PDB file of C-alpha atoms in Angstrom:
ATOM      1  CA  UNK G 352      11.079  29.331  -4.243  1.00 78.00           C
ATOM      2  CA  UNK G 353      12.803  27.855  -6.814  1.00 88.00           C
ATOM      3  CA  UNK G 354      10.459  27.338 -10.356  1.00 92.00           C
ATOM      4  CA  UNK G 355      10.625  27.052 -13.877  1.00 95.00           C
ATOM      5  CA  UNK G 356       8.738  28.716 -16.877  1.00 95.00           C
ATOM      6  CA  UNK G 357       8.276  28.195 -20.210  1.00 94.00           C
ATOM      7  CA  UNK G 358       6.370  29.624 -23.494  1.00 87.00           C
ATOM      8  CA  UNK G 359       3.420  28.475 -23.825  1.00 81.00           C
ATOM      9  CA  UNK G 360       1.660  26.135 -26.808  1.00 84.00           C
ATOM     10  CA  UNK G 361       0.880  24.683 -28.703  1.00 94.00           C
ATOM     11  CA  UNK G 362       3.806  25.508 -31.364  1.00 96.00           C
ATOM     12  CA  UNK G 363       3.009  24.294 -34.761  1.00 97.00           C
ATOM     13  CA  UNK G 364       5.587  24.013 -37.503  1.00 97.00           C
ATOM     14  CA  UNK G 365       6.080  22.673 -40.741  1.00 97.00           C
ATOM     15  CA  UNK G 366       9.030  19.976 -41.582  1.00 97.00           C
ATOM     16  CA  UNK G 367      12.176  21.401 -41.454  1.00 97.00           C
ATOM     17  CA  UNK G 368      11.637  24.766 -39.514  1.00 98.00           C
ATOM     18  CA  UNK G 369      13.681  26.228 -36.936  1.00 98.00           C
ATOM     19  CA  UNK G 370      12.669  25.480 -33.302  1.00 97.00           C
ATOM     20  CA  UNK G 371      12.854  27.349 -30.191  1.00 97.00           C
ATOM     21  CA  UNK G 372      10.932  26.619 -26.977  1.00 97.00           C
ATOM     22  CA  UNK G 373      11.962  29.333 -24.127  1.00 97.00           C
ATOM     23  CA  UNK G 374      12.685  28.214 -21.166  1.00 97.00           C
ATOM     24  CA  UNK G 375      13.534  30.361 -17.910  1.00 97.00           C
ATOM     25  CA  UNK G 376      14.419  29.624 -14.908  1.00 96.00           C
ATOM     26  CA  UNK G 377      14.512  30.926 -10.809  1.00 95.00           C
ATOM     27  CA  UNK G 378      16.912  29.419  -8.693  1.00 91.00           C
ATOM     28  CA  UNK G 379      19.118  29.318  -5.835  1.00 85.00           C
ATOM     29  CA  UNK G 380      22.883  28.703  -6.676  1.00 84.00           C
ATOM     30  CA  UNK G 381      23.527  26.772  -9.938  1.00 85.00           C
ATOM     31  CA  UNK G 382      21.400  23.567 -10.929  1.00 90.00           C
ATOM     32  CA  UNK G 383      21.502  21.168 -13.140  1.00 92.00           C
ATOM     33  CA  UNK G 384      18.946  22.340 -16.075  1.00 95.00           C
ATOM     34  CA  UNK G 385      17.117  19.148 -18.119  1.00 96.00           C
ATOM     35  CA  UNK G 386      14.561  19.130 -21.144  1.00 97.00           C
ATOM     36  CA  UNK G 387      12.605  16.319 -20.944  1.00 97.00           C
ATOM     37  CA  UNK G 388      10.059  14.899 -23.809  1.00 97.00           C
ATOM     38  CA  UNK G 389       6.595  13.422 -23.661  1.00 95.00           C
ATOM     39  CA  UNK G 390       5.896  11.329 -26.546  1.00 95.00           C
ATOM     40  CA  UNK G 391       1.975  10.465 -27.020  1.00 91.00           C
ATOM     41  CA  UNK G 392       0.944   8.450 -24.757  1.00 88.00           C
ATOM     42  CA  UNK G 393       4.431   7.674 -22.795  1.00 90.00           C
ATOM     43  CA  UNK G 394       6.207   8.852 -20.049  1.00 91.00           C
ATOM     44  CA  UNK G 395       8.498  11.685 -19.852  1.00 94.00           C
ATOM     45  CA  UNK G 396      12.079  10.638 -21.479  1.00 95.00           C
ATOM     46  CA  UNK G 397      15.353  12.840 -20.510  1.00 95.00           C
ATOM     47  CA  UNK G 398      16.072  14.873 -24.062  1.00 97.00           C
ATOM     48  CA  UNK G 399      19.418  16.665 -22.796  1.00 97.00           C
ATOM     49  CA  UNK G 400      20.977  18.253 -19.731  1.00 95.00           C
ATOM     50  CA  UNK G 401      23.512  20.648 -18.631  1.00 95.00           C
ATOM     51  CA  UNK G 402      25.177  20.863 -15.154  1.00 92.00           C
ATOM     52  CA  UNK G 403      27.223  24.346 -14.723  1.00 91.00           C
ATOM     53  CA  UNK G 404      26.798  27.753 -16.222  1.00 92.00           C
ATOM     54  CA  UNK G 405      27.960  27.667 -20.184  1.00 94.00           C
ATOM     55  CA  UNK G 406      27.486  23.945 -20.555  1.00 95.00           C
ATOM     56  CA  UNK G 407      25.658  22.998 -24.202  1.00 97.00           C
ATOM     57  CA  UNK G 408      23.760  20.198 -24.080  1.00 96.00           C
ATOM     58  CA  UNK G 409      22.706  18.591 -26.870  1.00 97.00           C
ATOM     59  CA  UNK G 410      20.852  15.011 -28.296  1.00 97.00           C
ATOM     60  CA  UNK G 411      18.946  14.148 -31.211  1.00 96.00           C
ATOM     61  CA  UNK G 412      19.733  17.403 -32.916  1.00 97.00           C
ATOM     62  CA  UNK G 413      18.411  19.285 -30.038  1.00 98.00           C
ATOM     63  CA  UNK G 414      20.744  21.624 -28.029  1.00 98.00           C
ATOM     64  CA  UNK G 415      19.987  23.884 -24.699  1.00 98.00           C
ATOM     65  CA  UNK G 416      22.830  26.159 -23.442  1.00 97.00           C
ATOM     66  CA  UNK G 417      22.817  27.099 -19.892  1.00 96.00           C
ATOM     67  CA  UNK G 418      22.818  30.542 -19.508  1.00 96.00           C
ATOM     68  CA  UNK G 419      23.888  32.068 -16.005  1.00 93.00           C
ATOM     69  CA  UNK G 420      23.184  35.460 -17.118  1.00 94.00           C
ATOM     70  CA  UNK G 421      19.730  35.114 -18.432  1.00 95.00           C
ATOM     71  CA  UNK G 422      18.907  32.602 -16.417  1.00 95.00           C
ATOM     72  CA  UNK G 423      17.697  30.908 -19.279  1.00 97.00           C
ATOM     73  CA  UNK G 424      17.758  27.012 -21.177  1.00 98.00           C
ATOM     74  CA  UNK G 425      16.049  27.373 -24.447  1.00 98.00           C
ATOM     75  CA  UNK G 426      15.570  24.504 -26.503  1.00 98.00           C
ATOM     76  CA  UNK G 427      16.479  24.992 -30.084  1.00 98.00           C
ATOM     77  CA  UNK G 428      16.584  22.388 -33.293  1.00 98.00           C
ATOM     78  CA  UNK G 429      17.697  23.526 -36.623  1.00 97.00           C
ATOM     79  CA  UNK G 430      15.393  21.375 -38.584  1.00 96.00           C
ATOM     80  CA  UNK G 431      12.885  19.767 -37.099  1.00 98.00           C
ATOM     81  CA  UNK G 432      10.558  16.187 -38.389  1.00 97.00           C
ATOM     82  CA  UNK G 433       7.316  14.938 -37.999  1.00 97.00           C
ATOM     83  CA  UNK G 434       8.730  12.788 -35.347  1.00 96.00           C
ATOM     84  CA  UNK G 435       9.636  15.761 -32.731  1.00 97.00           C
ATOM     85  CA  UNK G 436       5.867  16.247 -31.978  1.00 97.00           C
ATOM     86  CA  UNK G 437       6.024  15.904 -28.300  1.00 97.00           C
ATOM     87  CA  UNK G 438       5.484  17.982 -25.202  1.00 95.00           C
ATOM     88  CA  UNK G 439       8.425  19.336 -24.259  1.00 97.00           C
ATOM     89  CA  UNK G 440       9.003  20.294 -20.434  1.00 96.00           C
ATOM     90  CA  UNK G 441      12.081  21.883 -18.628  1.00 96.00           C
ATOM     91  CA  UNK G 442      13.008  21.346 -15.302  1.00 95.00           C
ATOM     92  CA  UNK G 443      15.261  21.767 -12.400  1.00 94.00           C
ATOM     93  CA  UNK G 444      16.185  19.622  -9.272  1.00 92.00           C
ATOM     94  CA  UNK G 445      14.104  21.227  -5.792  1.00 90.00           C
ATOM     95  CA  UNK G 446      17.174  22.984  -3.717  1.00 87.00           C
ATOM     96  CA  UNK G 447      16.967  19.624  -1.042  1.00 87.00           C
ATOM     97  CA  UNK G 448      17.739  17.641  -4.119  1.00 86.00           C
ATOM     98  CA  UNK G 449      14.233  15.676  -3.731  1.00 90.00           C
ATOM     99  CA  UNK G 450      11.878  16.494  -6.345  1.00 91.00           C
ATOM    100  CA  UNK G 451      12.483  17.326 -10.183  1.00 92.00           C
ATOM    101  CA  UNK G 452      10.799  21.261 -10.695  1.00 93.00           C
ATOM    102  CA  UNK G 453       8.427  21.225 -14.337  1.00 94.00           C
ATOM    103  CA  UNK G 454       7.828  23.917 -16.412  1.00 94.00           C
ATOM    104  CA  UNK G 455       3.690  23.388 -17.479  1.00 93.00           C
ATOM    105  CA  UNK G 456       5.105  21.874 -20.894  1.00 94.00           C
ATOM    106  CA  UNK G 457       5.380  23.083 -24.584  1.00 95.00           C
ATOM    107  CA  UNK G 458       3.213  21.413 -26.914  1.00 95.00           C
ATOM    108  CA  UNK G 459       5.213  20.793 -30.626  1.00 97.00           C
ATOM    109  CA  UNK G 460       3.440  19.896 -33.350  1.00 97.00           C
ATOM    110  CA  UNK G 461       5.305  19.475 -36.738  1.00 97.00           C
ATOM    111  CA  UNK G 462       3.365  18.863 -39.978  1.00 96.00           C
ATOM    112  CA  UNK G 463       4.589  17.545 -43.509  1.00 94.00           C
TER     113      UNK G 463
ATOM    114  CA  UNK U1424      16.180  -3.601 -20.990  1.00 84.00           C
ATOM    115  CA  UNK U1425      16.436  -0.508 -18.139  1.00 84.00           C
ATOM    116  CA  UNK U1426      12.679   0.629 -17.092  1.00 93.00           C
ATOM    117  CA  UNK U1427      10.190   1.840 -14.785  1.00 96.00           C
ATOM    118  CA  UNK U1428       7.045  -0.348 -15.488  1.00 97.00           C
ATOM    119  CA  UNK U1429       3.170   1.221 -13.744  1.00 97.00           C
ATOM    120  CA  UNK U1430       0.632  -1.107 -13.884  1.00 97.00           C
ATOM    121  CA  UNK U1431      -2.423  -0.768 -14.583  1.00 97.00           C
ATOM    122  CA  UNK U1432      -1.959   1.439 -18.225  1.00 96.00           C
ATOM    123  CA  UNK U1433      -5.562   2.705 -17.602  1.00 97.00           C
ATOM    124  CA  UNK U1434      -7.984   2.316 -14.535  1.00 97.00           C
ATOM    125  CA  UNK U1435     -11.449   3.752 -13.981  1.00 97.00           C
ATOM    126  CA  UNK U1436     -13.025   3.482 -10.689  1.00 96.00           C
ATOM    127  CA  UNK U1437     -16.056   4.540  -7.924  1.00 97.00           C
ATOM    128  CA  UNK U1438     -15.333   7.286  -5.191  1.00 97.00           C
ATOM    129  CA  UNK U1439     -14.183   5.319  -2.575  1.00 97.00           C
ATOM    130  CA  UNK U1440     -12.884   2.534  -3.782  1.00 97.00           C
ATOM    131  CA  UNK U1441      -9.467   1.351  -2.853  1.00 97.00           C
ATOM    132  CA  UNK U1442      -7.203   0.731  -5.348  1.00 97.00           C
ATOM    133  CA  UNK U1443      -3.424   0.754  -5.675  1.00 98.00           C
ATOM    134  CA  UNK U1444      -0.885   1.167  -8.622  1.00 98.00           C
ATOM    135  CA  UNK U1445       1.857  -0.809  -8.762  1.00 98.00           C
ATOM    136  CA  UNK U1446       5.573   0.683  -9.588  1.00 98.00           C
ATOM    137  CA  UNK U1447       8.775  -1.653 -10.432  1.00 98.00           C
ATOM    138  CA  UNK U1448      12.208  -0.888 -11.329  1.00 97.00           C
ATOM    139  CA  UNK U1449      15.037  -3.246 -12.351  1.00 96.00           C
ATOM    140  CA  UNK U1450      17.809  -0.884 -12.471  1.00 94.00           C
ATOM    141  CA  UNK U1451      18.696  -1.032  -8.291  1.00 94.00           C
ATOM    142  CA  UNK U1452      17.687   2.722  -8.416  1.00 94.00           C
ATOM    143  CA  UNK U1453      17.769   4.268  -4.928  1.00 94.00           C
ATOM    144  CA  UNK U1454      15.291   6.972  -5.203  1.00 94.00           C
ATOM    145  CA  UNK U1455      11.616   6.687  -6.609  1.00 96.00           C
ATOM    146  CA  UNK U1456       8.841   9.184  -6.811  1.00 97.00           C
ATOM    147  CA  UNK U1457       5.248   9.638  -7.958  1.00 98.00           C
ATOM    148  CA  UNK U1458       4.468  12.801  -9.552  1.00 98.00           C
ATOM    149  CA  UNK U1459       0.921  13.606 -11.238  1.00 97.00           C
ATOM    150  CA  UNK U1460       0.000  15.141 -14.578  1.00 94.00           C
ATOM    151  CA  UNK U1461      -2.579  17.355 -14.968  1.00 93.00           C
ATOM    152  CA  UNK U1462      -3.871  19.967 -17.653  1.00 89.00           C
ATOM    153  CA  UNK U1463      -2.147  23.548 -17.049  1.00 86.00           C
ATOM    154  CA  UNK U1464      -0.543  22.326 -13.960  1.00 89.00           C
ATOM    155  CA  UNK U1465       1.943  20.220 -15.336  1.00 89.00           C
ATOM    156  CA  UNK U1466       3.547  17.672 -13.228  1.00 93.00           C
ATOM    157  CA  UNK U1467       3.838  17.601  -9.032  1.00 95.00           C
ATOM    158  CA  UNK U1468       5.514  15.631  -6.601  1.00 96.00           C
ATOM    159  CA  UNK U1469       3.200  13.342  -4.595  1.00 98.00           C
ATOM    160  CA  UNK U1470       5.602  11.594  -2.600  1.00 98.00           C
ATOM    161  CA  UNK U1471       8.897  10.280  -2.824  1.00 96.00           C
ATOM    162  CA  UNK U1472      11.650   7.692  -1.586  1.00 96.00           C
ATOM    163  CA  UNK U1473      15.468   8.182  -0.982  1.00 93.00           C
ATOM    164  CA  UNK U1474      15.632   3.851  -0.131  1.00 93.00           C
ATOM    165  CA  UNK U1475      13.958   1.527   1.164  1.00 95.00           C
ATOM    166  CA  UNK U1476      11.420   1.890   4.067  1.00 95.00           C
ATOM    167  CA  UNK U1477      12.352   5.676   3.931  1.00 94.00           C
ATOM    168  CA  UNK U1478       9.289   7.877   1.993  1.00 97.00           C
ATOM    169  CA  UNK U1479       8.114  11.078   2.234  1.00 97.00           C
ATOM    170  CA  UNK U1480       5.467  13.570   1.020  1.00 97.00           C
ATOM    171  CA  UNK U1481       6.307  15.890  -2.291  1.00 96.00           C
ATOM    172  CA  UNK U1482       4.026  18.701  -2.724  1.00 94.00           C
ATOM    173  CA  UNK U1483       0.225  17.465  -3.096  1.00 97.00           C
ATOM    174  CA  UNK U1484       0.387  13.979  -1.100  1.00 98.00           C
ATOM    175  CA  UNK U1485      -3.019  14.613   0.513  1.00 97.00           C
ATOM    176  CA  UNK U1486      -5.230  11.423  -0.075  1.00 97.00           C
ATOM    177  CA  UNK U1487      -2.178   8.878  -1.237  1.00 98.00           C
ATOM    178  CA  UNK U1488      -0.082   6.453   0.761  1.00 98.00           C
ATOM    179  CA  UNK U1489       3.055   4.933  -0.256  1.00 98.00           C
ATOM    180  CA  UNK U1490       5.709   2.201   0.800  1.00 97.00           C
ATOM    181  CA  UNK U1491       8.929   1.328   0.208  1.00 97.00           C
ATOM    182  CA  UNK U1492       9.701  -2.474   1.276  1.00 97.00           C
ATOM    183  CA  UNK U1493      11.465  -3.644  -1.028  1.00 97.00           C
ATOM    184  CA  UNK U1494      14.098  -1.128  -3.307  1.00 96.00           C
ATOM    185  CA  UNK U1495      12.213  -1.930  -6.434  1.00 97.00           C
ATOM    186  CA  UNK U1496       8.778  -1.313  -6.151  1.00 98.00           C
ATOM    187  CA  UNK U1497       6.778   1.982  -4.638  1.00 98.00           C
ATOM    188  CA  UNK U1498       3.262   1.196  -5.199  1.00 98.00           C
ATOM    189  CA  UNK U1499       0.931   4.445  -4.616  1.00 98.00           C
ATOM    190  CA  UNK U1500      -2.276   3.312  -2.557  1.00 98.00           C
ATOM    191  CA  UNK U1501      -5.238   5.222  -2.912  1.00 98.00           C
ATOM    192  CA  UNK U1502      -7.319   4.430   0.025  1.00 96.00           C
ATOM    193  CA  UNK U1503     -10.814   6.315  -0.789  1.00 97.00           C
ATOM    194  CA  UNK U1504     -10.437   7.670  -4.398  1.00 97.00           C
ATOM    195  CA  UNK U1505     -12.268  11.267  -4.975  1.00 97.00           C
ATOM    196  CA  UNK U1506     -12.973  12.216  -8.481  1.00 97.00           C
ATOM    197  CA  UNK U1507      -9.985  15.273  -8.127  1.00 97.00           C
ATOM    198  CA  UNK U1508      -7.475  12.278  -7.879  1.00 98.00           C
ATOM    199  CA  UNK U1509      -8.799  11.683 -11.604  1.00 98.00           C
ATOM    200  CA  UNK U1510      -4.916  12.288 -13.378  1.00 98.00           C
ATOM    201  CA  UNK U1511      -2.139  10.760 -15.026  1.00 97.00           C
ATOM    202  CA  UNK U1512      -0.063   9.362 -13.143  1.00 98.00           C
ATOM    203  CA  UNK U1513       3.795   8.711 -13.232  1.00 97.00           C
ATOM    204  CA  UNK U1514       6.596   6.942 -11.514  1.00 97.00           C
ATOM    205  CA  UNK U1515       9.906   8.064 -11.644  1.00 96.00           C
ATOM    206  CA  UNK U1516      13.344   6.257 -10.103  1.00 96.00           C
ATOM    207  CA  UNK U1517      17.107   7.535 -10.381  1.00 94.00           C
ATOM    208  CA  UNK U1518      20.293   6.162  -8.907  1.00 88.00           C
ATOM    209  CA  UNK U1519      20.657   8.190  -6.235  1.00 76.00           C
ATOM    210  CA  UNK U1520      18.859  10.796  -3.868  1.00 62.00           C
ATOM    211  CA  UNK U1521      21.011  13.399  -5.476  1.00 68.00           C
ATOM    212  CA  UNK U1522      19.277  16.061  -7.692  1.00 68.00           C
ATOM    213  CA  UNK U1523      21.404  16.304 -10.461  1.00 76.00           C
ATOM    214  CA  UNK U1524      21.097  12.854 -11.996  1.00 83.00           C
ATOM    215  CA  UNK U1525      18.182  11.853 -14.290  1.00 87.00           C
ATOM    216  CA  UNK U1526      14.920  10.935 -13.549  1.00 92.00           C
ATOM    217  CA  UNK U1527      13.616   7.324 -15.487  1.00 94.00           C
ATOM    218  CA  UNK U1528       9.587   7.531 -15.846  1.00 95.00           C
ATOM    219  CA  UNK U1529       7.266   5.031 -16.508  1.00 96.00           C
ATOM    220  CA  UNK U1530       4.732   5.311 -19.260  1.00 94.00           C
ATOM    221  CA  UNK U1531       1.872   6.347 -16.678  1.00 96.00           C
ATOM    222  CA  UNK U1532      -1.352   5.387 -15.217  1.00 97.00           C
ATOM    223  CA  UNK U1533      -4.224   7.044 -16.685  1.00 97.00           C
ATOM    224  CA  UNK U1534      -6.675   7.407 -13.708  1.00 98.00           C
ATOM    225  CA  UNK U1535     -10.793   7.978 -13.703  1.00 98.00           C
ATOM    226  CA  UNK U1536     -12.643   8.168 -10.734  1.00 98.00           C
ATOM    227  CA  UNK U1537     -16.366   8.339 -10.882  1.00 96.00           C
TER     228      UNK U1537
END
C-alpha cells in the first residue's frame, strides 16, 4: 500500500544552519505531496504542498520539490530560527482519497 | 477566524467511563476526520466523514463511535475507555472528500485513561 517515510529525529541545529528533513514516498499514480508542522502543543498546520511531478512548493522559507524520479519531497530551509522547532511530518492522500498518509514525524530543534 | 476547535484541551478518566470529545468547524467543510497521535506511530485514521450522516471507519476505529448530524460537528464517543485509548487526539476537516486539498486540525485532545 501506499506509505510515507521519513528520517528520523530528533535533528538539532544551531540558528542559521541549513535544513533538510528526507522525505520518501510509495505510491500509486501521482499524489499530491504536503509537509505539515506541529508546533508545541498545537495541532498539525499545512507548511507547503505540491500537486504534480516537478512542482516546488514553498512557505515560510521552506521549499519541497516533488520528485517523480526519486520518489522523494525533502524539506529544505536555507537558514533556519529558533522559531522552526517543530515536528515536521510528510504526507500523502490514501489512493480512495479518504485519509491523509503520515510519515512518524521529524523532530527540529534549533538553538541560539 | 477559520478553525477546527476539540474540546476538552486535556481529559483524564477511569476504564470504562464514557466520555465524548466534541469537534466543531465553522468553515462549511464537507469532510472531517479523527486521527490519533501516538509515540513512534505517528498519526492514524480513526474514522472519518465525507457529509453529513455519512461516516466511516479509518484504520484503528476499534472502541470509538462517531456521528455526523449536523455538517459542523463530529464528536468521537468513547463508550468504555481502555487505558490503550490513552493518546492525543486530533480532528481534522477540509472542503471536500477529495484527497488533494488540505487538511485543517484542531489543537488536540490530550487523553488519560486510568
Amino acid at each position: 500500500g501506499d506509505s510515507v517515510t521519513q528520517m528520523e529525529g530528533p535533528v538539532t541545529l544551531s540558528e542559521e544552519a541549513f535544513l533538510t528533513i528526507n522525505c520518501t514516498y510509495t505510491a500509486t499514480g501521482y499524489p499530491s505531496l504536503f509537509w505539515y508542522v506541529q508546533y508545541p502543543g498545537e495541532g498539525l498546520q499545512l507548511l507547503l504542498k505540491a500537486t504534480k511531478a516537478d512542482d516546488k512548493g514553498s512557505n515560510k522559507g521552506f521549499e519541497a520539490t516533488y520528485r517523480k524520479e526519486t520518489t522523494s519531497f525533502h524539506l529544505e530551509k536555507g537558514s533556519v530560527q529558533v522559531s522552526d522547532s517543530a515536528v515536521y511530518f510528510c504526507a500523502l492522500p490514501n489512493q480512495a482519497g479518504t485519509a491523509l498518509i503520515f510519515g512518524k514525524g521529524t523532530t527540529l530543534s534549533v538553538s541560539s | 477566524e477559520a478553525q477546527v476547535t476539540q474540546n476538552p484541551r486535556y481529559l483524564i478518566t477511569v476504564t470504562g467511563k464514557k466520555l465524548t470529545v466534541t469537534c466543531s468547524q465553522n468553515m462549511n467543510h464537507e469532510y472531517m476526520s479523527w486521527y490519533r497521535q501516538d509515540p513512534g506511530l505517528g498519526l492514524r485514521q480513526i474514522y472519518y466523514s465525507m457529509n453529513v450522516e455519512v461516516t466511516d471507519k479509518g484504520d484503528v476505529p476499534e472502541g470509538y463511535k462517531v456521528s455526523r448530524k449536523e455538517k459542523r460537528n463530529f464528536p468521537l464517543i468513547l463508550e468504555s475507555p481502555s487505558p490503550n485509548q490513552t493518546s492525543l487526539y486530533f480532528c481534522a476537516s477540509r472542503i471536500t472528500g477529495i484527497g488533494n486539498s488540505p487538511l485543517h486540525f484542531g489543537n488536540g485532545t490530550r487523553l488519560t485513561v486510568t
